Amino acid sequence: MRASSEELFIRAKQHIPGGVNSPVRAFGSVGMTPRFISRAAGSRVWDAEGREYIDFVGSWGPMILGHAHPVVVEAVEKAARDGLSFGAATEREVEMAETLCAIVPNLEMVRMVNSGTEAVMSALRAARGFTGREKVIKFAGCYHGHCDSMLVKAGSGLMTQGIPGSAGVPEGCTRDTLSAVFNDLKSAEAIFMANPGQIAAVIVEPVGANMGVVPPAEGFLEGLRRLCDQNGALLIFDEVITGFRLALGGAQEYYGLRADLCTFGKIIGGGMPVGAYGGRRDVMEQVAPLGPVYQAGTLSGNPVAMAAGLAQLGLLRDTPDFYTKLNAAADAFFSALDSALTRTGAAHRLNHVCSLGCAFFTEAPVTDYAHARTSDTKRYAACFRHCLERGVYLAPSQFEAMFLSAAHTQEDLERTLDVVREMRV
Ligand code: HOZ
């Protein structure tokens, strides 16, 4: 007899802090105990009890083709038979670098790492090494992984738990992180003015996707580009969520903008643990062994992860109109979701950009961290529970995104809308 989610959670809590390996999945902010997932395919996940759900988490983005895509799984199986890790150079990582540089605008050189956190940490180090400056501007509500210097007014699980920063981070690590307001160019400009010649980089999620979903206001990203150029700072796009999601070439392609460096995460590994950072050749040439900026990793460019990533990226690149179709389906779905929520009578704001979306339960438009925090998280929790009980798996936190994939069928989306329509506020 298989263990239930409840039983697994009790066991998990004995040896894993909070019973989970990442706080958001503990379901704490939605007042439940987590469902343990035993398998997934296409748009569906199944829990330990065998219950089936239409999944809108998609492993937080990488499952843009749906879970366990046969081409990706086959590539993984084949690569695994040839060895799991060598800690040495391989042809696949060369192919991966060539593929990424061919697809992503302005990506001249790229380094593989193991997660988005590592990518951000390394990109910041490269930016500081290149400019010889130490200060960095980030935006409240943007989440750049859990490296020490970025745990300042970060989004995601920190927002859910209402903690502006993390314990255990020495003041020295965040002293050079200056926090501005997302979508408020003037707040970034003021920081530049107060710190002349000292800002190494501005790092931003081009679409805020870890405080719910917050689109960039018109001119915001362009303004950051201009400020960086005027002040000799580098612009870093954290594309862990937006990369290969808004468009094949990510936010740089979608918005027609140039970043000096960008960071990627799980989506380029088809869901395997992967990250990458890269951009301008002159900046990346600072990275060891070419230059003095040190960064390394035994598992970086892991052969199985590269095989999965190459298979997924190949499908995304070679499927005609992949993004046109996905984004059109998402536009229709989120607009219908907005109407469905209106019918329930719940005050809400539905934000979405392409296949990323989020319903905030608040009256005012959500344009930044402060506005995102006005959302009624109890109402979100009630909505989450209502959906989960009826087989729709949303993000277990108000401050995350809903991810649509190409595997979501029209029936999946209609069923989801029916479930939302049945909700009583
Ligand atoms: N906000 C994270 C994804 N970008 C949540 C991931 C997790 O905690 O597992």
Tab-separated table of C-alpha atoms and ligand atoms in Angstrom:
chain	number	residue	atom	x	y	z
A	1	MET	CA	0.000	0.000	0.000
A	2	ARG	CA	1.484	3.351	-1.074
A	3	ALA	CA	1.942	6.157	1.458
A	4	SER	CA	-0.501	9.073	1.271
A	5	SER	CA	0.573	12.715	0.983
A	6	GLU	CA	-0.292	13.234	4.673
A	7	GLU	CA	1.834	10.275	5.725
A	8	LEU	CA	4.708	11.367	3.531
A	9	PHE	CA	4.545	14.882	4.967
A	10	ILE	CA	4.745	13.547	8.523
A	11	ARG	CA	7.781	11.473	7.560
A	12	ALA	CA	9.339	14.339	5.599
A	13	LYS	CA	9.134	16.719	8.542
A	14	GLN	CA	11.315	14.412	10.610
A	15	HIS	CA	14.366	14.931	8.431
A	16	ILE	CA	13.706	17.813	6.028
A	17	PRO	CA	13.184	21.365	7.363
A	18	GLY	CA	9.449	22.016	7.090
A	19	GLY	CA	9.114	18.733	5.237
A	20	VAL	CA	10.072	20.299	1.906
A	21	ASN	CA	13.126	21.159	-0.142
A	22	SER	CA	11.823	24.614	-1.125
A	23	PRO	CA	9.477	26.670	1.075
A	24	VAL	CA	6.714	27.546	-1.393
A	25	ARG	CA	5.807	23.923	-1.986
A	26	ALA	CA	4.985	23.460	1.704
A	27	PHE	CA	1.485	24.908	0.942
A	28	GLY	CA	1.778	26.957	4.162
A	29	SER	CA	0.342	30.148	2.696
A	30	VAL	CA	-2.704	28.325	1.331
A	31	GLY	CA	-3.417	26.669	4.666
A	32	MET	CA	-2.914	23.081	3.552
A	33	THR	CA	-0.378	20.333	3.664
A	34	PRO	CA	1.394	19.601	0.406
A	35	ARG	CA	0.290	17.091	-2.159
A	36	PHE	CA	3.213	14.801	-2.913
A	37	ILE	CA	3.485	14.344	-6.660
A	38	SER	CA	4.236	10.875	-7.909
A	39	ARG	CA	4.181	11.341	-11.681
A	40	ALA	CA	3.327	13.711	-14.506
A	41	ALA	CA	2.523	13.604	-18.200
A	42	GLY	CA	1.461	16.345	-20.605
A	43	SER	CA	-0.703	18.883	-18.771
A	44	ARG	CA	-1.349	16.547	-15.811
A	45	VAL	CA	0.252	15.617	-12.499
A	46	TRP	CA	-0.843	12.823	-10.154
A	47	ASP	CA	-0.398	12.843	-6.401
A	48	ALA	CA	0.597	10.016	-4.070
A	49	GLU	CA	-3.068	9.005	-3.731
A	50	GLY	CA	-3.384	8.758	-7.516
A	51	ARG	CA	-5.531	11.901	-7.841
A	52	GLU	CA	-5.138	13.676	-11.176
A	53	TYR	CA	-4.731	17.445	-11.594
A	54	ILE	CA	-4.510	19.876	-14.503
A	55	ASP	CA	-1.169	21.449	-13.658
A	56	PHE	CA	-0.491	25.187	-13.960
A	57	VAL	CA	2.819	25.115	-12.088
A	58	GLY	CA	4.775	23.187	-14.712
A	59	SER	CA	7.794	22.880	-12.408
A	60	TRP	CA	7.782	26.715	-12.320
A	61	GLY	CA	8.190	27.114	-16.035
A	62	PRO	CA	10.371	24.550	-17.755
A	63	MET	CA	7.501	22.271	-18.781
A	64	ILE	CA	6.465	24.508	-21.641
A	65	LEU	CA	6.007	21.415	-23.824
A	66	GLY	CA	4.152	19.583	-21.085
A	67	HIS	CA	5.490	17.006	-18.650
A	68	ALA	CA	7.588	14.051	-19.756
A	69	HIS	CA	7.610	14.967	-23.421
A	70	PRO	CA	8.595	11.735	-25.210
A	71	VAL	CA	11.381	13.354	-27.250
A	72	VAL	CA	12.960	14.859	-24.134
A	73	VAL	CA	12.585	11.661	-22.115
A	74	GLU	CA	14.147	9.620	-24.905
A	75	ALA	CA	17.111	11.994	-25.089
A	76	VAL	CA	17.611	11.650	-21.335
A	77	GLU	CA	17.441	7.846	-21.457
A	78	LYS	CA	19.917	7.689	-24.313
A	79	ALA	CA	22.371	10.094	-22.674
A	80	ALA	CA	22.134	8.322	-19.299
A	81	ARG	CA	23.255	5.051	-20.902
A	82	ASP	CA	26.507	6.775	-21.894
A	83	GLY	CA	27.312	7.973	-18.372
A	84	LEU	CA	25.787	10.357	-15.873
A	85	SER	CA	28.596	12.822	-15.254
A	86	PHE	CA	32.210	13.156	-16.301
A	87	GLY	CA	33.372	16.438	-14.802
A	88	ALA	CA	35.016	17.022	-18.173
A	89	ALA	CA	34.271	18.820	-21.429
A	90	THR	CA	31.726	17.225	-23.789
A	91	GLU	CA	30.423	17.808	-27.309
A	92	ARG	CA	26.877	18.315	-26.020
A	93	GLU	CA	27.826	21.406	-24.022
A	94	VAL	CA	29.427	22.911	-27.130
A	95	GLU	CA	26.194	22.231	-29.003
A	96	MET	CA	24.229	23.791	-26.159
A	97	ALA	CA	26.344	26.963	-26.182
A	98	GLU	CA	26.031	27.204	-29.972
A	99	THR	CA	22.264	26.677	-29.776
A	100	LEU	CA	21.785	29.291	-27.072
A	101	CYS	CA	23.954	31.867	-28.842
A	102	ALA	CA	22.126	31.238	-32.124
A	103	ILE	CA	18.709	31.708	-30.505
A	104	VAL	CA	19.111	34.409	-27.860
A	105	PRO	CA	19.726	37.963	-29.082
A	106	ASN	CA	23.010	39.525	-27.928
A	107	LEU	CA	24.300	36.284	-26.423
A	108	GLU	CA	27.885	36.014	-27.600
A	109	MET	CA	29.307	33.730	-24.931
A	110	VAL	CA	27.590	31.595	-22.320
A	111	ARG	CA	28.565	29.515	-19.305
A	112	MET	CA	26.473	26.591	-18.055
A	113	VAL	CA	25.738	26.269	-14.334
A	114	ASN	CA	23.247	24.216	-12.319
A	115	SER	CA	20.452	26.585	-11.329
A	116	GLY	CA	19.067	30.067	-11.775
A	117	THR	CA	20.524	31.058	-8.412
A	118	GLU	CA	23.997	30.077	-9.540
A	119	ALA	CA	23.502	31.878	-12.844
A	120	VAL	CA	22.575	35.126	-11.080
A	121	MET	CA	25.380	34.869	-8.532
A	122	SER	CA	27.885	34.336	-11.346
A	123	ALA	CA	26.488	37.054	-13.628
A	124	LEU	CA	26.737	39.581	-10.807
A	125	ARG	CA	30.328	38.541	-10.149
A	126	ALA	CA	31.177	38.920	-13.841
A	127	ALA	CA	29.523	42.364	-13.919
A	128	ARG	CA	31.457	43.478	-10.865
A	129	GLY	CA	34.709	42.048	-12.199
A	130	PHE	CA	34.213	43.752	-15.554
A	131	THR	CA	33.237	47.185	-14.240
A	132	GLY	CA	35.429	47.194	-11.132
A	133	ARG	CA	32.381	48.483	-9.236
A	134	GLU	CA	30.504	46.874	-6.364
A	135	LYS	CA	26.975	48.230	-6.134
A	136	VAL	CA	24.008	46.620	-7.813
A	137	ILE	CA	20.425	47.820	-8.255
A	138	LYS	CA	17.611	45.311	-7.939
A	139	PHE	CA	13.845	45.823	-7.761
A	140	ALA	CA	11.594	45.021	-4.827
A	141	GLY	CA	9.538	41.911	-5.539
A	142	CYS	CA	11.944	40.584	-8.155
A	143	TYR	CA	13.374	37.246	-7.127
A	144	HIS	CA	16.802	36.240	-8.346
A	145	GLY	CA	17.280	33.005	-6.455
A	146	HIS	CA	18.648	32.642	-2.977
A	147	CYS	CA	22.196	33.960	-3.290
A	148	ASP	CA	22.983	36.174	-0.291
A	149	SER	CA	23.209	39.526	-2.052
A	150	MET	CA	19.800	39.143	-3.737
A	151	LEU	CA	17.778	38.409	-0.592
A	152	VAL	CA	16.703	42.021	-0.286
A	153	LYS	CA	12.969	42.662	-0.680
A	154	ALA	CA	12.897	39.541	-2.806
A	155	GLY	CA	9.726	37.972	-4.156
A	156	SER	CA	8.558	34.348	-4.144
A	157	GLY	CA	8.620	32.522	-0.792
A	158	LEU	CA	10.012	35.544	1.038
A	159	MET	CA	6.903	37.504	0.126
A	160	THR	CA	4.584	34.725	1.213
A	161	GLN	CA	6.296	34.534	4.554
A	162	GLY	CA	6.348	38.322	4.877
A	163	ILE	CA	10.106	38.468	5.420
A	164	PRO	CA	11.918	41.298	3.617
A	165	GLY	CA	15.240	39.495	3.824
A	166	SER	CA	16.713	36.298	5.159
A	167	ALA	CA	18.355	35.593	8.486
A	168	GLY	CA	21.904	34.344	8.132
A	169	VAL	CA	22.859	36.874	5.477
A	170	PRO	CA	25.654	39.109	6.803
A	171	GLU	CA	24.976	42.816	6.416
A	172	GLY	CA	28.136	43.051	4.332
A	173	CYS	CA	26.590	40.804	1.695
A	174	THR	CA	23.609	43.072	1.062
A	175	ARG	CA	25.244	46.460	1.716
A	176	ASP	CA	25.882	46.915	-1.984
A	177	THR	CA	22.402	45.802	-3.083
A	178	LEU	CA	20.276	48.894	-3.619
A	179	SER	CA	16.580	48.347	-3.914
A	180	ALA	CA	14.417	50.304	-6.372
A	181	VAL	CA	10.707	50.165	-7.193
A	182	PHE	CA	9.657	47.991	-10.153
A	183	ASN	CA	8.127	50.115	-12.920
A	184	ASP	CA	9.387	53.318	-11.294
A	185	LEU	CA	12.284	54.553	-13.389
A	186	LYS	CA	12.771	57.576	-11.171
A	187	SER	CA	13.570	55.362	-8.186
A	188	ALA	CA	16.405	53.737	-10.153
A	189	GLU	CA	17.572	57.093	-11.455
A	190	ALA	CA	17.751	58.474	-7.914
A	191	ILE	CA	20.003	55.571	-6.896
A	192	PHE	CA	22.302	56.218	-9.841
A	193	MET	CA	22.476	59.895	-8.897
A	194	ALA	CA	23.275	59.130	-5.278
A	195	ASN	CA	26.017	56.652	-6.244
A	196	PRO	CA	27.866	58.202	-9.193
A	197	GLY	CA	30.311	55.852	-10.925
A	198	GLN	CA	29.591	53.100	-8.401
A	199	ILE	CA	26.823	50.977	-9.917
A	200	ALA	CA	28.131	47.821	-11.575
A	201	ALA	CA	24.780	46.556	-12.787
A	202	VAL	CA	21.014	46.766	-12.766
A	203	ILE	CA	19.398	43.348	-12.494
A	204	VAL	CA	15.727	42.918	-13.322
A	205	GLU	CA	13.166	40.274	-14.162
A	206	PRO	CA	11.855	41.783	-17.429
A	207	VAL	CA	8.417	40.605	-16.324
A	208	GLY	CA	8.054	40.414	-12.557
A	209	ALA	CA	7.106	36.754	-12.171
A	210	ASN	CA	7.867	36.033	-8.529
A	211	MET	CA	5.478	38.584	-6.983
A	212	GLY	CA	2.626	37.131	-8.958
A	213	VAL	CA	2.944	38.433	-12.509
A	214	VAL	CA	3.706	42.115	-13.018
A	215	PRO	CA	4.282	43.339	-16.591
A	216	PRO	CA	6.836	46.067	-17.235
A	217	ALA	CA	5.202	49.450	-17.779
A	218	GLU	CA	5.735	51.045	-21.146
A	219	GLY	CA	9.217	52.536	-21.312
A	220	PHE	CA	10.431	50.995	-18.045
A	221	LEU	CA	12.874	48.469	-19.481
A	222	GLU	CA	13.959	50.933	-22.189
A	223	GLY	CA	14.591	53.498	-19.448
A	224	LEU	CA	16.777	51.045	-17.546
A	225	ARG	CA	18.776	50.439	-20.724
A	226	ARG	CA	19.270	54.184	-21.085
A	227	LEU	CA	20.262	54.686	-17.446
A	228	CYS	CA	22.814	51.882	-17.667
A	229	ASP	CA	24.311	53.312	-20.855
A	230	GLN	CA	24.506	56.804	-19.372
A	231	ASN	CA	26.211	55.538	-16.224
A	232	GLY	CA	28.524	52.819	-17.565
A	233	ALA	CA	26.595	50.071	-15.765
A	234	LEU	CA	25.582	46.700	-17.163
A	235	LEU	CA	21.955	45.700	-17.634
A	236	ILE	CA	21.241	42.125	-16.552
A	237	PHE	CA	17.965	40.495	-17.563
A	238	ASP	CA	17.090	37.626	-15.261
A	239	GLU	CA	15.357	35.420	-17.805
A	240	VAL	CA	14.946	32.379	-15.586
A	241	ILE	CA	11.183	32.690	-16.089
A	242	THR	CA	10.880	34.751	-19.282
A	243	GLY	CA	13.609	33.001	-21.287
A	244	PHE	CA	12.204	30.682	-23.992
A	245	ARG	CA	8.793	31.552	-22.532
A	246	LEU	CA	7.685	34.939	-23.904
A	247	ALA	CA	9.364	34.155	-27.220
A	248	LEU	CA	12.086	31.784	-28.370
A	249	GLY	CA	14.640	34.540	-27.716
A	250	GLY	CA	13.004	35.479	-24.381
A	251	ALA	CA	12.304	39.015	-23.224
A	252	GLN	CA	15.101	40.510	-25.299
A	253	GLU	CA	13.361	39.277	-28.434
A	254	TYR	CA	9.831	39.956	-27.189
A	255	TYR	CA	10.500	43.556	-26.153
A	256	GLY	CA	13.189	44.230	-28.771
A	257	LEU	CA	15.742	45.227	-26.127
A	258	ARG	CA	19.404	44.548	-25.479
A	259	ALA	CA	20.737	43.296	-22.155
A	260	ASP	CA	24.477	43.115	-21.503
A	261	LEU	CA	24.114	39.865	-19.591
A	262	CYS	CA	21.244	37.508	-19.051
A	263	THR	CA	20.583	34.540	-16.808
A	264	PHE	CA	18.627	31.374	-17.528
A	265	GLY	CA	17.376	28.473	-15.459
A	266	LYS	CA	15.506	25.237	-15.620
A	267	ILE	CA	13.764	25.775	-18.959
A	268	ILE	CA	17.020	25.281	-20.885
A	269	GLY	CA	17.391	21.857	-19.287
A	270	GLY	CA	13.877	20.713	-20.129
A	271	GLY	CA	13.295	20.516	-16.359
A	272	MET	CA	16.638	19.014	-15.413
A	273	PRO	CA	18.689	21.066	-12.908
A	274	VAL	CA	20.387	23.617	-15.167
A	275	GLY	CA	21.193	27.284	-15.386
A	276	ALA	CA	23.311	29.495	-17.621
A	277	TYR	CA	24.570	33.039	-17.796
A	278	GLY	CA	26.055	34.913	-20.677
A	279	GLY	CA	25.993	37.930	-22.921
A	280	ARG	CA	28.605	40.351	-24.193
A	281	ARG	CA	31.854	38.724	-25.230
A	282	ASP	CA	34.010	41.405	-23.572
A	283	VAL	CA	32.253	40.795	-20.241
A	284	MET	CA	32.257	36.996	-20.470
A	285	GLU	CA	35.956	37.018	-21.376
A	286	GLN	CA	36.553	38.086	-17.787
A	287	VAL	CA	35.462	34.636	-16.598
A	288	ALA	CA	38.136	32.065	-15.655
A	289	PRO	CA	40.130	30.512	-17.225
A	290	LEU	CA	40.152	33.420	-19.700
A	291	GLY	CA	39.976	36.131	-17.058
A	292	PRO	CA	40.145	36.828	-13.324
A	293	VAL	CA	36.462	36.232	-12.410
A	294	TYR	CA	36.315	32.771	-10.842
A	295	GLN	CA	33.350	30.454	-11.284
A	296	ALA	CA	33.294	26.665	-11.552
A	297	GLY	CA	31.229	23.501	-11.031
A	298	THR	CA	31.665	19.746	-11.449
A	299	LEU	CA	28.099	19.253	-12.654
A	300	SER	CA	28.023	22.305	-14.933
A	301	GLY	CA	27.149	21.216	-18.466
A	302	ASN	CA	26.090	17.807	-17.151
A	303	PRO	CA	25.673	15.461	-20.149
A	304	VAL	CA	22.184	14.222	-19.247
A	305	ALA	CA	20.901	17.727	-18.559
A	306	MET	CA	22.431	18.965	-21.822
A	307	ALA	CA	20.721	16.177	-23.745
A	308	ALA	CA	17.351	17.060	-22.217
A	309	GLY	CA	17.874	20.742	-22.896
A	310	LEU	CA	18.979	20.265	-26.475
A	311	ALA	CA	15.953	18.090	-27.164
A	312	GLN	CA	13.572	20.649	-25.666
A	313	LEU	CA	15.181	23.687	-27.299
A	314	GLY	CA	15.233	21.853	-30.634
A	315	LEU	CA	11.490	21.249	-30.396
A	316	LEU	CA	10.800	24.845	-29.430
A	317	ARG	CA	12.941	26.128	-32.307
A	318	ASP	CA	11.647	23.736	-34.945
A	319	THR	CA	7.914	23.700	-34.199
A	320	PRO	CA	6.302	26.170	-36.604
A	321	ASP	CA	4.467	29.025	-34.869
A	322	PHE	CA	5.026	27.493	-31.430
A	323	TYR	CA	4.970	30.824	-29.578
A	324	THR	CA	2.289	32.414	-31.758
A	325	LYS	CA	-0.053	29.538	-30.953
A	326	LEU	CA	0.827	29.255	-27.263
A	327	ASN	CA	0.562	33.001	-26.697
A	328	ALA	CA	-2.759	33.215	-28.569
A	329	ALA	CA	-4.192	30.347	-26.500
A	330	ALA	CA	-2.922	32.047	-23.345
A	331	ASP	CA	-4.436	35.420	-24.289
A	332	ALA	CA	-7.828	33.784	-24.811
A	333	PHE	CA	-7.570	31.745	-21.620
A	334	PHE	CA	-6.518	34.578	-19.319
A	335	SER	CA	-9.184	36.847	-20.715
A	336	ALA	CA	-11.800	34.118	-20.074
A	337	LEU	CA	-10.354	33.584	-16.590
A	338	ASP	CA	-10.748	37.290	-15.908
A	339	SER	CA	-14.425	37.081	-16.934
A	340	ALA	CA	-14.930	33.916	-14.874
A	341	LEU	CA	-13.549	35.662	-11.790
A	342	THR	CA	-15.744	38.685	-12.472
A	343	ARG	CA	-18.765	36.370	-12.505
A	344	THR	CA	-17.861	35.116	-9.024
A	345	GLY	CA	-18.075	38.698	-7.753
A	346	ALA	CA	-14.503	38.639	-6.410
A	347	ALA	CA	-12.644	41.933	-6.688
A	348	HIS	CA	-9.550	41.035	-8.627
A	349	ARG	CA	-6.898	42.086	-11.103
A	350	LEU	CA	-5.772	39.602	-13.704
A	351	ASN	CA	-2.239	40.263	-14.932
A	352	HIS	CA	-0.742	38.292	-17.758
A	353	VAL	CA	2.068	38.403	-20.267
A	354	CYS	CA	2.038	35.677	-22.920
A	355	SER	CA	1.705	32.296	-21.168
A	356	LEU	CA	2.377	33.689	-17.668
A	357	GLY	CA	-0.556	34.884	-15.606
A	358	CYS	CA	-1.774	35.664	-12.110
A	359	ALA	CA	-5.006	36.710	-10.427
A	360	PHE	CA	-4.569	39.186	-7.585
A	361	PHE	CA	-7.526	39.676	-5.253
A	362	THR	CA	-7.360	43.432	-4.972
A	363	GLU	CA	-9.082	46.498	-6.442
A	364	ALA	CA	-6.049	48.484	-7.594
A	365	PRO	CA	-3.909	47.670	-10.627
A	366	VAL	CA	-0.857	45.662	-9.601
A	367	THR	CA	2.252	47.325	-10.964
A	368	ASP	CA	4.847	46.663	-8.273
A	369	TYR	CA	5.706	44.917	-4.998
A	370	ALA	CA	3.647	47.253	-2.783
A	371	HIS	CA	0.538	46.803	-4.928
A	372	ALA	CA	1.035	43.042	-5.145
A	373	ARG	CA	1.040	42.957	-1.359
A	374	THR	CA	-2.431	44.511	-1.253
A	375	SER	CA	-3.865	41.276	-2.597
A	376	ASP	CA	-6.142	39.401	-0.233
A	377	THR	CA	-4.022	36.287	0.256
A	378	LYS	CA	-6.784	34.571	2.252
A	379	ARG	CA	-9.007	34.821	-0.797
A	380	TYR	CA	-6.240	33.462	-2.998
A	381	ALA	CA	-5.864	30.561	-0.560
A	382	ALA	CA	-9.602	29.864	-0.752
A	383	CYS	CA	-9.446	29.962	-4.555
A	384	PHE	CA	-6.443	27.623	-4.530
A	385	ARG	CA	-8.215	25.105	-2.280
A	386	HIS	CA	-11.407	25.260	-4.314
A	387	CYS	CA	-9.456	24.527	-7.506
A	388	LEU	CA	-7.251	21.827	-5.997
A	389	GLU	CA	-10.231	19.933	-4.626
A	390	ARG	CA	-11.672	19.928	-8.148
A	391	GLY	CA	-8.506	18.765	-9.880
A	392	VAL	CA	-6.849	22.056	-10.853
A	393	TYR	CA	-3.359	22.603	-9.458
A	394	LEU	CA	-2.443	26.303	-9.214
A	395	ALA	CA	0.675	27.803	-7.646
A	396	PRO	CA	0.414	27.245	-3.880
A	397	SER	CA	1.099	30.931	-3.258
A	398	GLN	CA	-0.362	34.250	-4.362
A	399	PHE	CA	3.088	35.499	-5.297
A	400	GLU	CA	3.943	33.074	-8.073
A	401	ALA	CA	2.914	32.732	-11.698
A	402	MET	CA	0.507	30.432	-13.471
A	403	PHE	CA	2.280	28.729	-16.393
A	404	LEU	CA	0.472	27.555	-19.500
A	405	SER	CA	2.069	24.920	-21.687
A	406	ALA	CA	1.537	23.669	-25.202
A	407	ALA	CA	0.159	20.482	-23.652
A	408	HIS	CA	-2.875	22.231	-22.131
A	409	THR	CA	-5.794	21.279	-24.334
A	410	GLN	CA	-8.876	23.347	-24.962
A	411	GLU	CA	-10.754	20.868	-22.725
A	412	ASP	CA	-8.230	21.411	-19.906
A	413	LEU	CA	-8.716	25.147	-20.134
A	414	GLU	CA	-12.527	24.921	-20.368
A	415	ARG	CA	-12.586	22.588	-17.362
A	416	THR	CA	-10.422	25.050	-15.408
A	417	LEU	CA	-12.734	27.927	-16.265
A	418	ASP	CA	-15.787	25.877	-15.195
A	419	VAL	CA	-14.110	25.172	-11.865
A	420	VAL	CA	-13.424	28.883	-11.329
A	421	ARG	CA	-17.000	29.795	-12.285
A	422	GLU	CA	-18.306	27.464	-9.566
A	423	MET	CA	-16.321	29.333	-6.928
A	424	ARG	CA	-18.304	31.153	-4.217
A	425	VAL	CA	-16.695	34.204	-2.655
B	1	HOZ	N1	9.480	31.329	-7.178
B	1	HOZ	C1	10.166	30.080	-7.424
B	1	HOZ	C2	10.158	29.834	-8.891
B	1	HOZ	N2	10.634	30.904	-9.601
B	1	HOZ	C3	9.546	28.993	-6.608
B	1	HOZ	C4	10.270	27.713	-6.774
B	1	HOZ	C5	10.206	26.867	-5.537
B	1	HOZ	O1	10.227	27.429	-4.454
B	1	HOZ	O2	10.201	25.647	-5.685
